[in-house]
Short mmCIF file of C-alpha atoms and ligand atoms in Angstrom, two decimals:
data_model
loop_
_atom_site.label_atom_id
_atom_site.label_comp_id
_atom_site.label_asym_id
_atom_site.label_seq_id
_atom_site.Cartn_x
_atom_site.Cartn_y
_atom_site.Cartn_z
CA UNK J 1369 -77.23 64.62 -18.28
CA UNK J 1370 -80.53 64.28 -19.96
CA UNK J 1371 -82.52 65.24 -22.02
CA UNK J 1372 -85.61 64.92 -21.43
CA UNK J 1373 -87.81 62.85 -18.95
CA UNK J 1374 -87.70 59.32 -20.33
CA UNK J 1375 -83.60 59.87 -20.98
CA UNK J 1376 -83.19 60.72 -17.42
CA UNK J 1377 -85.95 57.90 -16.34
CA UNK J 1378 -84.35 55.25 -18.70
CA UNK J 1379 -80.30 56.45 -16.59
CA UNK J 1380 -82.16 55.57 -13.84
CA UNK J 1381 -82.21 51.79 -14.62
CA UNK J 1382 -84.36 49.31 -12.31
CA UNK J 1383 -81.35 48.78 -10.25
CA UNK J 1384 -80.93 50.15 -6.03
CA UNK J 1385 -79.33 53.53 -6.24
CA UNK J 1386 -79.86 52.99 -2.50
CA UNK J 1387 -80.37 49.91 -0.19
CA UNK J 1388 -84.48 50.59 -0.64
CA UNK J 1389 -83.97 49.42 -4.66
CA UNK J 1390 -83.65 45.60 -2.36
CA UNK J 1391 -86.85 46.33 -0.70
CA UNK J 1392 -89.41 47.93 -3.57
CA UNK J 1393 -91.96 46.62 -6.04
CA UNK J 1394 -91.89 49.74 -7.85
CA UNK J 1395 -89.24 52.88 -8.59
CA UNK J 1396 -92.18 55.09 -8.40
CA UNK J 1397 -90.77 58.46 -10.64
CA UNK J 1398 -93.49 60.54 -11.80
CA UNK J 1399 -95.87 61.54 -14.00
CA UNK J 1400 -97.86 64.52 -15.34
CA UNK J 1401 -97.13 66.72 -17.99
CA UNK J 1402 -93.28 66.80 -19.17
CA UNK J 1403 -93.53 71.23 -19.41
CA UNK J 1404 -96.43 71.44 -16.64
CA UNK J 1405 -95.92 74.64 -14.70
CA UNK J 1406 -96.86 73.70 -11.71
CA UNK J 1407 -94.79 70.41 -9.85
CA UNK J 1408 -95.47 69.23 -6.14
CA UNK J 1409 -92.78 67.71 -4.22
CA UNK J 1410 -93.52 64.75 -1.78
CA UNK J 1411 -91.66 63.43 1.01
CA UNK J 1412 -91.94 59.23 -0.48
CA UNK J 1413 -94.22 56.82 -2.13
CA UNK J 1414 -96.10 54.78 0.47
CA UNK J 1415 -97.76 51.30 -0.51
CA UNK J 1416 -99.85 52.28 -2.99
CA UNK J 1417 -97.53 53.68 -5.28
CA UNK J 1418 -94.73 51.17 -4.31
CA UNK J 1419 -97.89 49.12 -6.01
CA UNK J 1420 -98.68 50.82 -8.83
CA UNK J 1421 -95.40 52.98 -9.76
CA UNK J 1422 -97.27 56.04 -9.63
CA UNK J 1423 -96.86 58.64 -6.39
CA UNK J 1424 -99.82 59.93 -5.05
CA UNK J 1425 -102.40 56.91 -5.41
CA UNK J 1426 -103.75 57.06 -2.28
CA UNK J 1427 -105.37 58.59 0.92
CA UNK J 1428 -103.18 61.53 0.02
CA UNK J 1429 -103.18 61.84 -3.56
CA UNK J 1430 -107.58 61.47 -3.71
CA UNK J 1431 -106.93 64.33 -1.95
CA UNK J 1432 -104.10 65.99 -4.08
CA UNK J 1433 -106.56 65.31 -6.92
CA UNK J 1434 -109.66 67.55 -5.14
CA UNK J 1435 -107.51 70.27 -4.42
CA UNK J 1436 -106.21 70.44 -7.92
CA UNK J 1437 -110.23 69.88 -9.19
CA UNK J 1438 -111.08 73.00 -6.49
CA UNK J 1439 -108.28 75.92 -8.12
CA UNK J 1440 -109.61 74.08 -12.16
CA UNK J 1441 -105.61 71.79 -12.78
CA UNK J 1442 -106.60 67.34 -13.43
CA UNK J 1443 -103.08 65.52 -12.14
CA UNK J 1444 -102.08 64.91 -16.01
CA UNK J 1445 -101.83 69.18 -15.97
CA UNK J 1446 -99.03 69.47 -13.53
CA UNK J 1447 -96.21 67.46 -11.95
CA UNK J 1448 -95.59 64.99 -8.79
CA UNK J 1449 -92.37 63.49 -7.89
CA UNK J 1450 -91.22 62.97 -4.64
CA UNK J 1451 -88.20 63.14 -2.35
CA UNK J 1452 -87.31 59.36 -2.58
CA UNK J 1453 -88.25 57.07 -5.40
CA UNK J 1454 -88.11 54.47 -3.81
CA UNK J 1455 -90.36 53.82 -0.51
CA UNK J 1456 -89.01 53.35 2.61
CA UNK J 1457 -90.11 49.94 4.38
CA UNK J 1458 -93.59 50.73 6.47
CA UNK J 1459 -93.50 54.09 5.58
CA UNK J 1460 -90.36 55.46 7.78
CA UNK J 1461 -89.36 58.45 7.59
CA UNK J 1462 -86.64 59.21 5.13
CA UNK J 1463 -82.96 58.89 5.94
CA UNK J 1464 -80.78 61.78 5.01
CA UNK J 1465 -78.23 59.47 2.96
CA UNK J 1466 -81.17 58.32 1.08
CA UNK J 1467 -82.12 61.53 0.40
CA UNK J 1468 -79.05 62.50 -1.17
CA UNK J 1469 -78.73 59.32 -2.81
CA UNK J 1470 -81.83 60.06 -4.89
CA UNK J 1471 -81.79 64.44 -4.81
CA UNK J 1472 -79.39 64.27 -8.01
CA UNK J 1473 -82.91 62.96 -9.94
CA UNK J 1474 -85.67 64.87 -8.37
CA UNK J 1475 -83.04 68.37 -10.03
CA UNK J 1476 -82.41 66.67 -13.11
CA UNK J 1477 -86.60 66.66 -13.07
CA UNK J 1478 -86.94 69.78 -11.57
CA UNK J 1479 -84.75 70.52 -14.20
CA UNK J 1480 -86.25 69.53 -17.21
CA UNK J 1481 -89.79 70.30 -16.12
CA UNK J 1482 -88.84 74.18 -15.14
CA UNK J 1483 -91.87 74.16 -13.26
CA UNK J 1484 -93.03 78.01 -12.19
CA UNK J 1485 -94.44 76.76 -9.35
CA UNK J 1486 -92.37 74.67 -6.88
CA UNK J 1487 -95.30 73.15 -4.42
CA UNK J 1488 -92.83 71.55 -2.35
CA UNK J 1489 -95.87 68.88 0.21
CA UNK J 1490 -94.95 68.80 4.40
CA UNK J 1491 -91.02 68.92 6.02
CA UNK J 1492 -89.32 66.87 3.84
CA UNK J 1493 -90.00 68.22 0.50
CA UNK J 1494 -89.31 71.66 1.73
CA UNK J 1495 -86.20 71.62 4.06
CA UNK J 1496 -84.76 69.79 0.97
CA UNK J 1497 -85.45 72.43 -2.04
CA UNK J 1498 -84.98 74.93 0.25
CA UNK J 1499 -81.90 73.87 3.05
CA UNK J 1500 -83.42 74.83 5.87
CA UNK J 1501 -84.81 73.20 8.76
CA UNK J 1502 -87.49 75.60 8.91
CA UNK J 1503 -90.69 73.63 9.86
CA UNK J 1504 -93.68 73.76 7.08
CA UNK J 1505 -96.35 75.52 9.90
CA UNK J 1506 -94.49 78.61 10.08
CA UNK J 1507 -93.44 78.57 6.31
CA UNK J 1508 -96.81 77.40 4.53
CA UNK J 1509 -98.12 78.76 2.01
CA UNK J 1510 -95.44 81.72 1.45
CA UNK J 1511 -93.53 82.74 -1.75
CA UNK J 1512 -90.57 81.92 -1.40
CA UNK J 1513 -88.54 82.65 -4.32
CA UNK J 1514 -85.66 81.17 -6.11
CA UNK J 1515 -83.62 82.43 -9.30
CA UNK J 1516 -84.91 79.31 -11.46
CA UNK J 1517 -88.78 78.91 -10.18
CA UNK J 1518 -91.12 80.60 -6.86
CA UNK J 1519 -90.80 77.53 -3.58
CA UNK J 1520 -94.39 77.17 -2.93
CA UNK J 1521 -94.57 75.28 0.94
CA UNK J 1522 -98.00 73.75 2.07
CA UNK J 1523 -98.41 71.14 4.48
CA UNK J 1524 -98.43 67.53 2.78
CA UNK J 1525 -102.45 65.83 2.13
CA UNK J 1526 -101.70 62.88 4.50
CA UNK J 1527 -101.31 65.09 7.51
CA UNK J 1528 -104.59 67.13 6.23
CA UNK J 1529 -106.56 63.62 6.11
CA UNK J 1530 -106.93 63.65 9.73
CA UNK J 1531 -106.39 66.87 11.01
CA UNK J 1532 -109.11 69.29 10.08
CA UNK J 1533 -106.90 72.39 10.66
CA UNK J 1534 -103.99 71.36 8.19
CA UNK J 1535 -107.04 70.42 6.24
CA UNK J 1536 -108.03 74.02 6.00
CA UNK J 1537 -104.87 75.39 5.30
CA UNK J 1538 -104.13 73.60 2.94
CA UNK J 1539 -107.49 74.83 0.83
CA UNK J 1540 -106.90 77.97 1.86
CA UNK J 1541 -102.99 77.86 0.73
CA UNK J 1542 -104.11 76.18 -3.22
CA UNK J 1543 -106.45 79.15 -3.69
CA UNK J 1544 -103.03 81.19 -2.92
CA UNK J 1545 -101.01 78.63 -5.52
CA UNK J 1546 -103.29 79.32 -8.00
CA UNK J 1547 -103.39 82.88 -7.49
CA UNK J 1548 -99.56 82.71 -7.68
CA UNK J 1549 -100.12 80.03 -11.07
CA UNK J 1550 -101.76 83.17 -13.02
CA UNK J 1551 -99.96 85.76 -11.67
CA UNK J 1552 -96.62 86.87 -13.97
CA UNK J 1553 -94.11 87.30 -11.30
CA UNK J 1554 -90.96 88.21 -12.46
CA UNK J 1555 -87.51 86.11 -10.43
CA UNK J 1556 -85.06 87.11 -8.76
CA UNK J 1557 -81.60 87.54 -11.51
CA UNK J 1558 -78.75 86.59 -9.50
CA UNK J 1559 -78.28 84.90 -5.45
CA UNK J 1560 -81.33 83.37 -3.30
CA UNK J 1561 -82.48 85.72 -1.14
CA UNK J 1562 -82.20 84.90 2.11
CA UNK J 1563 -85.46 83.94 3.50
CA UNK J 1564 -86.10 86.03 6.46
CA UNK J 1565 -88.05 83.52 8.70
CA UNK J 1566 -85.47 82.16 9.64
N1 URA H 1855 -97.07 60.69 0.27
C1 URA H 1855 -96.13 61.03 -1.33
O1 URA H 1855 -95.51 61.93 0.06
N2 URA H 1855 -95.96 60.68 -2.17
C2 URA H 1855 -96.57 59.36 -2.09
O2 URA H 1855 -96.35 59.39 -3.95
C3 URA H 1855 -97.87 58.82 -2.01
C4 URA H 1855 -97.74 59.53 -0.13
#
């Protein structure tokens, strides 16, 4: 187990953990404050992220920056990572085996950062973190208590770029997120409660 994010990044190296390592340009580990209260989990790097080696630097990233600014935050005050660390060719959906191979690294990042709120962006991140098939349309804007953090699913910013209703929901959810970060919420001590929405 790594003692910090730099060590974890070093452990990952630049070798291919799965076949995606052979087609990507850069591994996109994550960016932001190592002790952030708020951590975002997106889906996978796109073309811009693959070239730059940083998550959310394209159009969806610019929207994420704007939404953060709307609640008085900058990206260097939060942590941003993805379900996958390598770009799937043509931006196709992550395959289940790719998600499984990459999952330990994301879970290690979460363990090291210890966020108060884990905001999952879209269906892929929400499904992985909550282990549910319930879609983002039902789950967005809800707080789901876990022993170590609160999961807060929200629409993926890329989905909101062309759909005004998703953008309105995202803006509203960011305001809830702001409130959540200001509240002192006690997390459940034992096993996660079952989500009653299913
Ligand atoms: N979409 C994602 O899910 N992650 C990124 O890093 C960029 C776009």
